[in-house]
Amino acid sequence: MGQLNRTYRFKPFENLKYKSALFKHQLEEMGLLDYEMVMSIEKELASGSGRIVEESLKALLQNHRENESIINGYISQMDLVADRYSQNINDIKEQSITIYYEEVEVSAPK
């Protein structure tokens, strides 16, 4: 008994990496808005002095650095996640098949 193994692709391969662009753009926009907010608050705090102002500014800058780090981390992970997404979707679009067959000898008529 013979067998034949093939992979059947229902639809052609698609690179779906472009789908991460919108999310990355939104993350970049969040980073920009965070930066603008920090600058605005710093400007307001610059006219004041004292321990409360200094501690507030210190906490604000620490929070901004953490937000920046998180956003940059997500942006850098988006390409990896988009690649995995593309691979998973494209894996769904194909099916491995095995065909089993019997070889039959045919004799020529005499």
mmCIF file with all atom_site columns, C-alpha atoms in Angstrom:
data_model
loop_
_atom_site.group_PDB
_atom_site.id
_atom_site.type_symbol
_atom_site.label_atom_id
_atom_site.label_alt_id
_atom_site.label_comp_id
_atom_site.label_asym_id
_atom_site.label_entity_id
_atom_site.label_seq_id
_atom_site.pdbx_PDB_ins_code
_atom_site.Cartn_x
_atom_site.Cartn_y
_atom_site.Cartn_z
_atom_site.occupancy
_atom_site.B_iso_or_equiv
_atom_site.pdbx_formal_charge
_atom_site.auth_seq_id
_atom_site.auth_comp_id
_atom_site.auth_asym_id
_atom_site.auth_atom_id
_atom_site.pdbx_PDB_model_num
ATOM 1   C CA . MET A 1 1   ? 0.000  0.000   0.000   1.00 0.00 ? 1   MET A CA 1
ATOM 2   C CA . GLY A 1 2   ? 1.384  3.357   -0.972  1.00 0.00 ? 2   GLY A CA 1
ATOM 3   C CA . GLN A 1 3   ? 0.748  6.737   0.480   1.00 0.00 ? 3   GLN A CA 1
ATOM 4   C CA . LEU A 1 4   ? 1.095  10.308  -0.638  1.00 0.00 ? 4   LEU A CA 1
ATOM 5   C CA . ASN A 1 5   ? 1.451  13.216  1.813   1.00 0.00 ? 5   ASN A CA 1
ATOM 6   C CA . ARG A 1 6   ? 0.622  16.756  0.760   1.00 0.00 ? 6   ARG A CA 1
ATOM 7   C CA . THR A 1 7   ? -0.275 20.073  2.299   1.00 0.00 ? 7   THR A CA 1
ATOM 8   C CA . TYR A 1 8   ? -3.314 21.782  0.857   1.00 0.00 ? 8   TYR A CA 1
ATOM 9   C CA . ARG A 1 9   ? -3.495 25.561  1.224   1.00 0.00 ? 9   ARG A CA 1
ATOM 10  C CA . PHE A 1 10  ? -7.057 26.885  1.197   1.00 0.00 ? 10  PHE A CA 1
ATOM 11  C CA . LYS A 1 11  ? -5.947 30.485  0.788   1.00 0.00 ? 11  LYS A CA 1
ATOM 12  C CA . PRO A 1 12  ? -2.570 32.048  -0.078  1.00 0.00 ? 12  PRO A CA 1
ATOM 13  C CA . PHE A 1 13  ? -0.135 33.131  2.632   1.00 0.00 ? 13  PHE A CA 1
ATOM 14  C CA . GLU A 1 14  ? -0.762 36.639  3.940   1.00 0.00 ? 14  GLU A CA 1
ATOM 15  C CA . ASN A 1 15  ? 1.625  38.845  5.868   1.00 0.00 ? 15  ASN A CA 1
ATOM 16  C CA . LEU A 1 16  ? -0.626 40.412  8.505   1.00 0.00 ? 16  LEU A CA 1
ATOM 17  C CA . LYS A 1 17  ? 2.119  42.437  10.181  1.00 0.00 ? 17  LYS A CA 1
ATOM 18  C CA . TYR A 1 18  ? 0.518  45.656  8.936   1.00 0.00 ? 18  TYR A CA 1
ATOM 19  C CA . LYS A 1 19  ? -2.282 45.145  11.481  1.00 0.00 ? 19  LYS A CA 1
ATOM 20  C CA . SER A 1 20  ? 0.083  46.144  14.288  1.00 0.00 ? 20  SER A CA 1
ATOM 21  C CA . ALA A 1 21  ? 0.639  49.622  12.806  1.00 0.00 ? 21  ALA A CA 1
ATOM 22  C CA . LEU A 1 22  ? -2.590 51.086  14.212  1.00 0.00 ? 22  LEU A CA 1
ATOM 23  C CA . PHE A 1 23  ? -1.849 49.789  17.702  1.00 0.00 ? 23  PHE A CA 1
ATOM 24  C CA . LYS A 1 24  ? 1.740  51.046  17.536  1.00 0.00 ? 24  LYS A CA 1
ATOM 25  C CA . HIS A 1 25  ? 0.477  54.453  16.396  1.00 0.00 ? 25  HIS A CA 1
ATOM 26  C CA . GLN A 1 26  ? -1.917 54.599  19.359  1.00 0.00 ? 26  GLN A CA 1
ATOM 27  C CA . LEU A 1 27  ? 0.902  53.707  21.750  1.00 0.00 ? 27  LEU A CA 1
ATOM 28  C CA . GLU A 1 28  ? 3.099  56.436  20.268  1.00 0.00 ? 28  GLU A CA 1
ATOM 29  C CA . GLU A 1 29  ? 0.215  58.896  20.617  1.00 0.00 ? 29  GLU A CA 1
ATOM 30  C CA . MET A 1 30  ? -0.199 57.926  24.281  1.00 0.00 ? 30  MET A CA 1
ATOM 31  C CA . GLY A 1 31  ? 3.509  58.516  24.822  1.00 0.00 ? 31  GLY A CA 1
ATOM 32  C CA . LEU A 1 32  ? 3.280  61.942  23.221  1.00 0.00 ? 32  LEU A CA 1
ATOM 33  C CA . LEU A 1 33  ? 0.243  62.904  25.317  1.00 0.00 ? 33  LEU A CA 1
ATOM 34  C CA . ASP A 1 34  ? 2.020  61.720  28.471  1.00 0.00 ? 34  ASP A CA 1
ATOM 35  C CA . TYR A 1 35  ? 5.042  63.847  27.576  1.00 0.00 ? 35  TYR A CA 1
ATOM 36  C CA . GLU A 1 36  ? 2.854  66.903  26.942  1.00 0.00 ? 36  GLU A CA 1
ATOM 37  C CA . MET A 1 37  ? 1.112  66.420  30.279  1.00 0.00 ? 37  MET A CA 1
ATOM 38  C CA . VAL A 1 38  ? 4.430  66.128  32.125  1.00 0.00 ? 38  VAL A CA 1
ATOM 39  C CA . MET A 1 39  ? 5.724  69.303  30.479  1.00 0.00 ? 39  MET A CA 1
ATOM 40  C CA . SER A 1 40  ? 2.535  71.160  31.412  1.00 0.00 ? 40  SER A CA 1
ATOM 41  C CA . ILE A 1 41  ? 2.687  70.029  35.040  1.00 0.00 ? 41  ILE A CA 1
ATOM 42  C CA . GLU A 1 42  ? 6.415  70.801  35.248  1.00 0.00 ? 42  GLU A CA 1
ATOM 43  C CA . LYS A 1 43  ? 5.703  74.302  33.975  1.00 0.00 ? 43  LYS A CA 1
ATOM 44  C CA . GLU A 1 44  ? 3.085  74.802  36.696  1.00 0.00 ? 44  GLU A CA 1
ATOM 45  C CA . LEU A 1 45  ? 5.342  73.403  39.412  1.00 0.00 ? 45  LEU A CA 1
ATOM 46  C CA . ALA A 1 46  ? 8.308  75.538  38.305  1.00 0.00 ? 46  ALA A CA 1
ATOM 47  C CA . SER A 1 47  ? 6.736  78.619  39.872  1.00 0.00 ? 47  SER A CA 1
ATOM 48  C CA . GLY A 1 48  ? 6.511  76.909  43.261  1.00 0.00 ? 48  GLY A CA 1
ATOM 49  C CA . SER A 1 49  ? 9.073  75.679  45.731  1.00 0.00 ? 49  SER A CA 1
ATOM 50  C CA . GLY A 1 50  ? 9.300  73.524  48.784  1.00 0.00 ? 50  GLY A CA 1
ATOM 51  C CA . ARG A 1 51  ? 9.286  69.898  49.719  1.00 0.00 ? 51  ARG A CA 1
ATOM 52  C CA . ILE A 1 52  ? 5.793  69.106  48.392  1.00 0.00 ? 52  ILE A CA 1
ATOM 53  C CA . VAL A 1 53  ? 6.607  70.609  44.988  1.00 0.00 ? 53  VAL A CA 1
ATOM 54  C CA . GLU A 1 54  ? 9.948  68.765  44.829  1.00 0.00 ? 54  GLU A CA 1
ATOM 55  C CA . GLU A 1 55  ? 8.394  65.426  45.832  1.00 0.00 ? 55  GLU A CA 1
ATOM 56  C CA . SER A 1 56  ? 5.531  65.922  43.375  1.00 0.00 ? 56  SER A CA 1
ATOM 57  C CA . LEU A 1 57  ? 7.977  66.659  40.572  1.00 0.00 ? 57  LEU A CA 1
ATOM 58  C CA . LYS A 1 58  ? 10.108 63.659  41.520  1.00 0.00 ? 58  LYS A CA 1
ATOM 59  C CA . ALA A 1 59  ? 7.051  61.346  41.514  1.00 0.00 ? 59  ALA A CA 1
ATOM 60  C CA . LEU A 1 60  ? 5.837  62.832  38.231  1.00 0.00 ? 60  LEU A CA 1
ATOM 61  C CA . LEU A 1 61  ? 9.159  62.225  36.481  1.00 0.00 ? 61  LEU A CA 1
ATOM 62  C CA . GLN A 1 62  ? 9.417  58.691  37.877  1.00 0.00 ? 62  GLN A CA 1
ATOM 63  C CA . ASN A 1 63  ? 5.901  57.936  36.661  1.00 0.00 ? 63  ASN A CA 1
ATOM 64  C CA . HIS A 1 64  ? 6.744  59.375  33.235  1.00 0.00 ? 64  HIS A CA 1
ATOM 65  C CA . ARG A 1 65  ? 9.873  57.200  32.933  1.00 0.00 ? 65  ARG A CA 1
ATOM 66  C CA . GLU A 1 66  ? 7.868  54.099  33.848  1.00 0.00 ? 66  GLU A CA 1
ATOM 67  C CA . ASN A 1 67  ? 5.140  54.955  31.333  1.00 0.00 ? 67  ASN A CA 1
ATOM 68  C CA . GLU A 1 68  ? 7.754  55.578  28.648  1.00 0.00 ? 68  GLU A CA 1
ATOM 69  C CA . SER A 1 69  ? 9.401  52.235  29.361  1.00 0.00 ? 69  SER A CA 1
ATOM 70  C CA . ILE A 1 70  ? 6.098  50.359  29.239  1.00 0.00 ? 70  ILE A CA 1
ATOM 71  C CA . ILE A 1 71  ? 5.014  52.018  25.998  1.00 0.00 ? 71  ILE A CA 1
ATOM 72  C CA . ASN A 1 72  ? 8.387  51.379  24.321  1.00 0.00 ? 72  ASN A CA 1
ATOM 73  C CA . GLY A 1 73  ? 8.245  47.755  25.452  1.00 0.00 ? 73  GLY A CA 1
ATOM 74  C CA . TYR A 1 74  ? 4.824  47.266  23.919  1.00 0.00 ? 74  TYR A CA 1
ATOM 75  C CA . ILE A 1 75  ? 5.863  48.953  20.687  1.00 0.00 ? 75  ILE A CA 1
ATOM 76  C CA . SER A 1 76  ? 8.893  46.680  20.338  1.00 0.00 ? 76  SER A CA 1
ATOM 77  C CA . GLN A 1 77  ? 6.792  43.584  21.086  1.00 0.00 ? 77  GLN A CA 1
ATOM 78  C CA . MET A 1 78  ? 4.173  44.426  18.472  1.00 0.00 ? 78  MET A CA 1
ATOM 79  C CA . ASP A 1 79  ? 6.247  43.132  15.537  1.00 0.00 ? 79  ASP A CA 1
ATOM 80  C CA . LEU A 1 80  ? 6.857  39.836  17.324  1.00 0.00 ? 80  LEU A CA 1
ATOM 81  C CA . VAL A 1 81  ? 3.185  39.464  18.202  1.00 0.00 ? 81  VAL A CA 1
ATOM 82  C CA . ALA A 1 82  ? 2.161  40.404  14.651  1.00 0.00 ? 82  ALA A CA 1
ATOM 83  C CA . ASP A 1 83  ? 4.497  37.719  13.258  1.00 0.00 ? 83  ASP A CA 1
ATOM 84  C CA . ARG A 1 84  ? 2.955  35.112  15.557  1.00 0.00 ? 84  ARG A CA 1
ATOM 85  C CA . TYR A 1 85  ? -0.530 36.256  14.590  1.00 0.00 ? 85  TYR A CA 1
ATOM 86  C CA . SER A 1 86  ? 0.320  35.960  10.882  1.00 0.00 ? 86  SER A CA 1
ATOM 87  C CA . GLN A 1 87  ? 1.734  32.489  11.403  1.00 0.00 ? 87  GLN A CA 1
ATOM 88  C CA . ASN A 1 88  ? -1.285 31.287  13.387  1.00 0.00 ? 88  ASN A CA 1
ATOM 89  C CA . ILE A 1 89  ? -3.771 32.622  10.842  1.00 0.00 ? 89  ILE A CA 1
ATOM 90  C CA . ASN A 1 90  ? -1.795 31.152  7.948   1.00 0.00 ? 90  ASN A CA 1
ATOM 91  C CA . ASP A 1 91  ? -1.529 27.793  9.728   1.00 0.00 ? 91  ASP A CA 1
ATOM 92  C CA . ILE A 1 92  ? -5.325 27.696  9.901   1.00 0.00 ? 92  ILE A CA 1
ATOM 93  C CA . LYS A 1 93  ? -5.458 28.178  6.129   1.00 0.00 ? 93  LYS A CA 1
ATOM 94  C CA . GLU A 1 94  ? -3.698 24.906  5.357   1.00 0.00 ? 94  GLU A CA 1
ATOM 95  C CA . GLN A 1 95  ? -4.425 21.252  5.914   1.00 0.00 ? 95  GLN A CA 1
ATOM 96  C CA . SER A 1 96  ? -2.100 18.270  5.757   1.00 0.00 ? 96  SER A CA 1
ATOM 97  C CA . ILE A 1 97  ? -3.610 15.373  3.838   1.00 0.00 ? 97  ILE A CA 1
ATOM 98  C CA . THR A 1 98  ? -2.498 11.796  3.358   1.00 0.00 ? 98  THR A CA 1
ATOM 99  C CA . ILE A 1 99  ? -3.803 9.694   0.489   1.00 0.00 ? 99  ILE A CA 1
ATOM 100 C CA . TYR A 1 100 ? -3.492 5.939   0.796   1.00 0.00 ? 100 TYR A CA 1
ATOM 101 C CA . TYR A 1 101 ? -3.688 3.847   -2.346  1.00 0.00 ? 101 TYR A CA 1
ATOM 102 C CA . GLU A 1 102 ? -3.251 0.305   -3.513  1.00 0.00 ? 102 GLU A CA 1
ATOM 103 C CA . GLU A 1 103 ? -1.173 -0.489  -6.507  1.00 0.00 ? 103 GLU A CA 1
ATOM 104 C CA . VAL A 1 104 ? -2.964 -2.832  -8.854  1.00 0.00 ? 104 VAL A CA 1
ATOM 105 C CA . GLU A 1 105 ? -1.159 -4.663  -11.600 1.00 0.00 ? 105 GLU A CA 1
ATOM 106 C CA . VAL A 1 106 ? -2.913 -4.503  -14.898 1.00 0.00 ? 106 VAL A CA 1
ATOM 107 C CA . SER A 1 107 ? -2.097 -7.197  -17.370 1.00 0.00 ? 107 SER A CA 1
ATOM 108 C CA . ALA A 1 108 ? -2.253 -6.546  -21.056 1.00 0.00 ? 108 ALA A CA 1
ATOM 109 C CA . PRO A 1 109 ? -4.907 -8.476  -22.994 1.00 0.00 ? 109 PRO A CA 1
ATOM 110 C CA . LYS A 1 110 ? -3.591 -11.468 -24.986 1.00 0.00 ? 110 LYS A CA 1
#
